[in-house]
């Protein structure tokens, strides 16, 4: 999974909020004329994307026009049922990182349903996924989104009122979860299905032996 590089003032390259492509950016400092018609520096800067020619207006290091979000785009394999909630989280990211975290937790809850775990609380579902063989890294990613998203709804020890960095990390984590639980299994499954039929039958026979009870010890 390619990592999304959020737009950052004066960075040479990042994922353009307008076209989504990682591209070089060209900056122009905007000036105003004083009462003697002499150019005077301002804190307004214009950046232009090399890929789409789109322009962003920055003021004091923040994008002020057009109305865009710097949150990462959703993973291409993210289920449609999840994309809508993920995009809602992106749209409010610039206004309220806290709201983004809460929506991402909701997106995670919907994702567990898509993956076949719909009973109980989100915590219980993650526990069932662990019991089904979930790796530690993915489990930790799930719990980070779950706990921080819950804190956004019920304020506690984590203050998310102006924590853009934490919210941005949750977007990346949700994409990582999709990569590990949807993209990678699909790729491996496609390669396995391409194996010769006799090889797949031999593997099935081998695995069937694992379910047989161990042989009984003979009486001496």
One Martini backbone bead per residue (centre of mass of N, CA, C, O) as a GRO file, in nm:
protein
  220
    1UNK     BB    1   0.094   0.038   0.025
    2UNK     BB    2   0.060   0.357  -0.035
    3UNK     BB    3   0.159   0.652   0.096
    4UNK     BB    4   0.017   0.935   0.223
    5UNK     BB    5   0.101   1.278   0.159
    6UNK     BB    6   0.034   1.543   0.309
    7UNK     BB    7  -0.027   1.859   0.302
    8UNK     BB    8   0.259   2.093   0.315
    9UNK     BB    9   0.411   2.366   0.379
   10UNK     BB   10   0.678   2.391   0.145
   11UNK     BB   11   0.661   2.135   0.016
   12UNK     BB   12   0.764   1.982  -0.275
   13UNK     BB   13   0.589   1.715  -0.196
   14UNK     BB   14   0.249   1.578  -0.247
   15UNK     BB   15  -0.073   1.499  -0.205
   16UNK     BB   16  -0.306   1.622  -0.385
   17UNK     BB   17  -0.621   1.745  -0.290
   18UNK     BB   18  -0.739   1.748  -0.594
   19UNK     BB   19  -0.605   1.459  -0.732
   20UNK     BB   20  -0.409   1.261  -0.531
   21UNK     BB   21  -0.129   1.308  -0.640
   22UNK     BB   22   0.203   1.262  -0.634
   23UNK     BB   23   0.357   1.590  -0.635
   24UNK     BB   24   0.483   1.863  -0.741
   25UNK     BB   25   0.547   2.199  -0.608
   26UNK     BB   26   0.467   2.541  -0.677
   27UNK     BB   27   0.579   2.856  -0.553
   28UNK     BB   28   0.407   3.178  -0.472
   29UNK     BB   29   0.455   3.490  -0.370
   30UNK     BB   30   0.240   3.721  -0.246
   31UNK     BB   31   0.157   4.054  -0.328
   32UNK     BB   32   0.131   4.398  -0.241
   33UNK     BB   33   0.027   4.730  -0.259
   34UNK     BB   34   0.108   5.021  -0.165
   35UNK     BB   35   0.060   5.364  -0.156
   36UNK     BB   36   0.323   5.357  -0.377
   37UNK     BB   37   0.311   5.089  -0.551
   38UNK     BB   38   0.462   4.883  -0.373
   39UNK     BB   39   0.584   4.585  -0.312
   40UNK     BB   40   0.448   4.356  -0.060
   41UNK     BB   41   0.471   4.137   0.165
   42UNK     BB   42   0.303   3.834   0.247
   43UNK     BB   43   0.120   3.538   0.378
   44UNK     BB   44   0.065   3.470   0.080
   45UNK     BB   45   0.035   3.154  -0.101
   46UNK     BB   46   0.103   2.983  -0.408
   47UNK     BB   47   0.015   2.659  -0.531
   48UNK     BB   48   0.129   2.414  -0.784
   49UNK     BB   49   0.041   2.138  -0.963
   50UNK     BB   50   0.206   1.940  -1.190
   51UNK     BB   51  -0.031   1.744  -1.271
   52UNK     BB   52  -0.318   1.945  -1.257
   53UNK     BB   53  -0.276   2.268  -1.202
   54UNK     BB   54  -0.357   2.312  -0.928
   55UNK     BB   55  -0.464   2.555  -0.679
   56UNK     BB   56  -0.329   2.691  -0.372
   57UNK     BB   57  -0.424   2.879  -0.086
   58UNK     BB   58  -0.210   3.034   0.145
   59UNK     BB   59  -0.234   3.108   0.511
   60UNK     BB   60  -0.014   3.078   0.743
   61UNK     BB   61   0.020   2.758   0.637
   62UNK     BB   62  -0.282   2.745   0.526
   63UNK     BB   63  -0.557   2.632   0.371
   64UNK     BB   64  -0.819   2.851   0.214
   65UNK     BB   65  -0.796   2.768  -0.104
   66UNK     BB   66  -0.981   2.556  -0.148
   67UNK     BB   67  -1.207   2.337  -0.016
   68UNK     BB   68  -1.003   2.110   0.157
   69UNK     BB   69  -0.840   1.798   0.221
   70UNK     BB   70  -0.550   1.628   0.387
   71UNK     BB   71  -0.657   1.364   0.397
   72UNK     BB   72  -0.643   1.054   0.323
   73UNK     BB   73  -0.712   0.838   0.100
   74UNK     BB   74  -0.872   0.572   0.011
   75UNK     BB   75  -0.862   0.258  -0.035
   76UNK     BB   76  -0.920   0.080  -0.325
   77UNK     BB   77  -1.040  -0.182  -0.137
   78UNK     BB   78  -1.259  -0.040  -0.009
   79UNK     BB   79  -1.558  -0.076   0.083
   80UNK     BB   80  -1.844   0.089   0.004
   81UNK     BB   81  -1.966   0.090   0.297
   82UNK     BB   82  -1.704   0.262   0.401
   83UNK     BB   83  -1.641   0.510   0.223
   84UNK     BB   84  -1.856   0.713   0.314
   85UNK     BB   85  -1.750   0.746   0.606
   86UNK     BB   86  -1.461   0.817   0.534
   87UNK     BB   87  -1.533   1.078   0.373
   88UNK     BB   88  -1.660   1.225   0.610
   89UNK     BB   89  -1.397   1.235   0.772
   90UNK     BB   90  -1.242   1.406   0.564
   91UNK     BB   91  -1.433   1.662   0.551
   92UNK     BB   92  -1.387   1.724   0.882
   93UNK     BB   93  -1.082   1.741   0.946
   94UNK     BB   94  -1.025   2.058   0.936
   95UNK     BB   95  -1.244   2.120   1.165
   96UNK     BB   96  -1.260   1.806   1.313
   97UNK     BB   97  -1.069   1.560   1.439
   98UNK     BB   98  -1.272   1.433   1.632
   99UNK     BB   99  -1.488   1.357   1.422
  100UNK     BB  100  -1.305   1.176   1.256
  101UNK     BB  101  -1.252   0.961   1.474
  102UNK     BB  102  -1.547   0.874   1.511
  103UNK     BB  103  -1.596   0.789   1.211
  104UNK     BB  104  -1.366   0.575   1.198
  105UNK     BB  105  -1.491   0.388   1.402
  106UNK     BB  106  -1.745   0.334   1.237
  107UNK     BB  107  -1.596   0.217   0.994
  108UNK     BB  108  -1.477  -0.022   1.151
  109UNK     BB  109  -1.742  -0.150   1.234
  110UNK     BB  110  -1.835  -0.205   0.940
  111UNK     BB  111  -1.590  -0.381   0.860
  112UNK     BB  112  -1.644  -0.622   1.051
  113UNK     BB  113  -1.904  -0.703   0.908
  114UNK     BB  114  -1.784  -0.759   0.628
  115UNK     BB  115  -1.585  -0.984   0.769
  116UNK     BB  116  -1.806  -1.148   0.975
  117UNK     BB  117  -1.829  -0.944   1.244
  118UNK     BB  118  -2.147  -0.871   1.423
  119UNK     BB  119  -2.111  -0.951   1.718
  120UNK     BB  120  -2.122  -0.733   1.943
  121UNK     BB  121  -1.880  -0.556   2.021
  122UNK     BB  122  -1.597  -0.431   1.898
  123UNK     BB  123  -1.417  -0.568   2.103
  124UNK     BB  124  -1.536  -0.854   2.059
  125UNK     BB  125  -1.470  -0.877   1.759
  126UNK     BB  126  -1.166  -0.857   1.787
  127UNK     BB  127  -1.142  -1.108   1.963
  128UNK     BB  128  -1.249  -1.304   1.743
  129UNK     BB  129  -1.025  -1.240   1.538
  130UNK     BB  130  -0.796  -1.341   1.715
  131UNK     BB  131  -0.911  -1.634   1.736
  132UNK     BB  132  -0.881  -1.655   1.403
  133UNK     BB  133  -0.564  -1.529   1.359
  134UNK     BB  134  -0.481  -1.253   1.419
  135UNK     BB  135  -0.255  -1.030   1.404
  136UNK     BB  136  -0.095  -0.813   1.606
  137UNK     BB  137  -0.078  -0.560   1.426
  138UNK     BB  138  -0.381  -0.550   1.350
  139UNK     BB  139  -0.496  -0.547   1.633
  140UNK     BB  140  -0.364  -0.279   1.716
  141UNK     BB  141  -0.496  -0.108   1.496
  142UNK     BB  142  -0.786  -0.160   1.581
  143UNK     BB  143  -0.757  -0.051   1.879
  144UNK     BB  144  -0.676   0.235   1.815
  145UNK     BB  145  -0.936   0.315   1.667
  146UNK     BB  146  -1.131   0.235   1.889
  147UNK     BB  147  -1.028   0.406   2.131
  148UNK     BB  148  -1.002   0.689   2.002
  149UNK     BB  149  -1.290   0.700   1.887
  150UNK     BB  150  -1.423   0.679   2.171
  151UNK     BB  151  -1.295   0.938   2.291
  152UNK     BB  152  -1.445   1.129   2.094
  153UNK     BB  153  -1.728   1.061   2.223
  154UNK     BB  154  -1.577   0.998   2.519
  155UNK     BB  155  -1.419   1.185   2.705
  156UNK     BB  156  -1.083   1.161   2.846
  157UNK     BB  157  -0.744   1.116   2.827
  158UNK     BB  158  -0.790   1.210   2.529
  159UNK     BB  159  -0.699   1.499   2.342
  160UNK     BB  160  -0.878   1.596   2.025
  161UNK     BB  161  -0.937   1.905   1.964
  162UNK     BB  162  -0.617   1.949   1.810
  163UNK     BB  163  -0.540   1.645   1.673
  164UNK     BB  164  -0.427   1.587   1.365
  165UNK     BB  165  -0.216   1.360   1.384
  166UNK     BB  166  -0.398   1.138   1.498
  167UNK     BB  167  -0.615   1.142   1.281
  168UNK     BB  168  -0.426   1.082   1.041
  169UNK     BB  169  -0.336   0.802   1.152
  170UNK     BB  170  -0.617   0.663   1.132
  171UNK     BB  171  -0.637   0.661   0.831
  172UNK     BB  172  -0.389   0.481   0.785
  173UNK     BB  173  -0.488   0.240   0.956
  174UNK     BB  174  -0.740   0.170   0.792
  175UNK     BB  175  -0.583   0.112   0.532
  176UNK     BB  176  -0.408  -0.111   0.654
  177UNK     BB  177  -0.639  -0.304   0.724
  178UNK     BB  178  -0.735  -0.343   0.434
  179UNK     BB  179  -0.472  -0.454   0.323
  180UNK     BB  180  -0.452  -0.708   0.521
  181UNK     BB  181  -0.774  -0.818   0.502
  182UNK     BB  182  -0.812  -0.785   0.170
  183UNK     BB  183  -0.578  -0.755  -0.034
  184UNK     BB  184  -0.380  -0.986   0.041
  185UNK     BB  185  -0.577  -1.231   0.028
  186UNK     BB  186  -0.655  -1.185  -0.270
  187UNK     BB  187  -0.374  -1.224  -0.392
  188UNK     BB  188  -0.318  -1.507  -0.278
  189UNK     BB  189  -0.574  -1.646  -0.389
  190UNK     BB  190  -0.507  -1.600  -0.689
  191UNK     BB  191  -0.241  -1.763  -0.688
  192UNK     BB  192  -0.358  -2.030  -0.582
  193UNK     BB  193  -0.573  -2.071  -0.816
  194UNK     BB  194  -0.325  -2.095  -1.034
  195UNK     BB  195  -0.273  -2.361  -0.958
  196UNK     BB  196  -0.261  -2.668  -1.004
  197UNK     BB  197  -0.495  -2.899  -0.933
  198UNK     BB  198  -0.311  -3.122  -0.811
  199UNK     BB  199  -0.181  -2.934  -0.601
  200UNK     BB  200  -0.443  -2.855  -0.449
  201UNK     BB  201  -0.523  -3.146  -0.370
  202UNK     BB  202  -0.269  -3.211  -0.206
  203UNK     BB  203  -0.312  -2.987   0.003
  204UNK     BB  204  -0.590  -3.081   0.102
  205UNK     BB  205  -0.493  -3.359   0.201
  206UNK     BB  206  -0.287  -3.259   0.403
  207UNK     BB  207  -0.490  -3.085   0.580
  208UNK     BB  208  -0.683  -3.323   0.657
  209UNK     BB  209  -0.482  -3.464   0.857
  210UNK     BB  210  -0.506  -3.250   1.091
  211UNK     BB  211  -0.813  -3.350   1.175
  212UNK     BB  212  -0.705  -3.600   1.281
  213UNK     BB  213  -0.670  -3.816   1.509
  214UNK     BB  214  -0.461  -3.950   1.707
  215UNK     BB  215  -0.304  -4.221   1.761
  216UNK     BB  216  -0.327  -4.498   1.942
  217UNK     BB  217  -0.193  -4.649   2.194
  218UNK     BB  218  -0.035  -4.936   2.247
  219UNK     BB  219  -0.040  -5.213   2.418
  220UNK     BB  220   0.211  -5.387   2.609
   0.00000   0.00000   0.00000
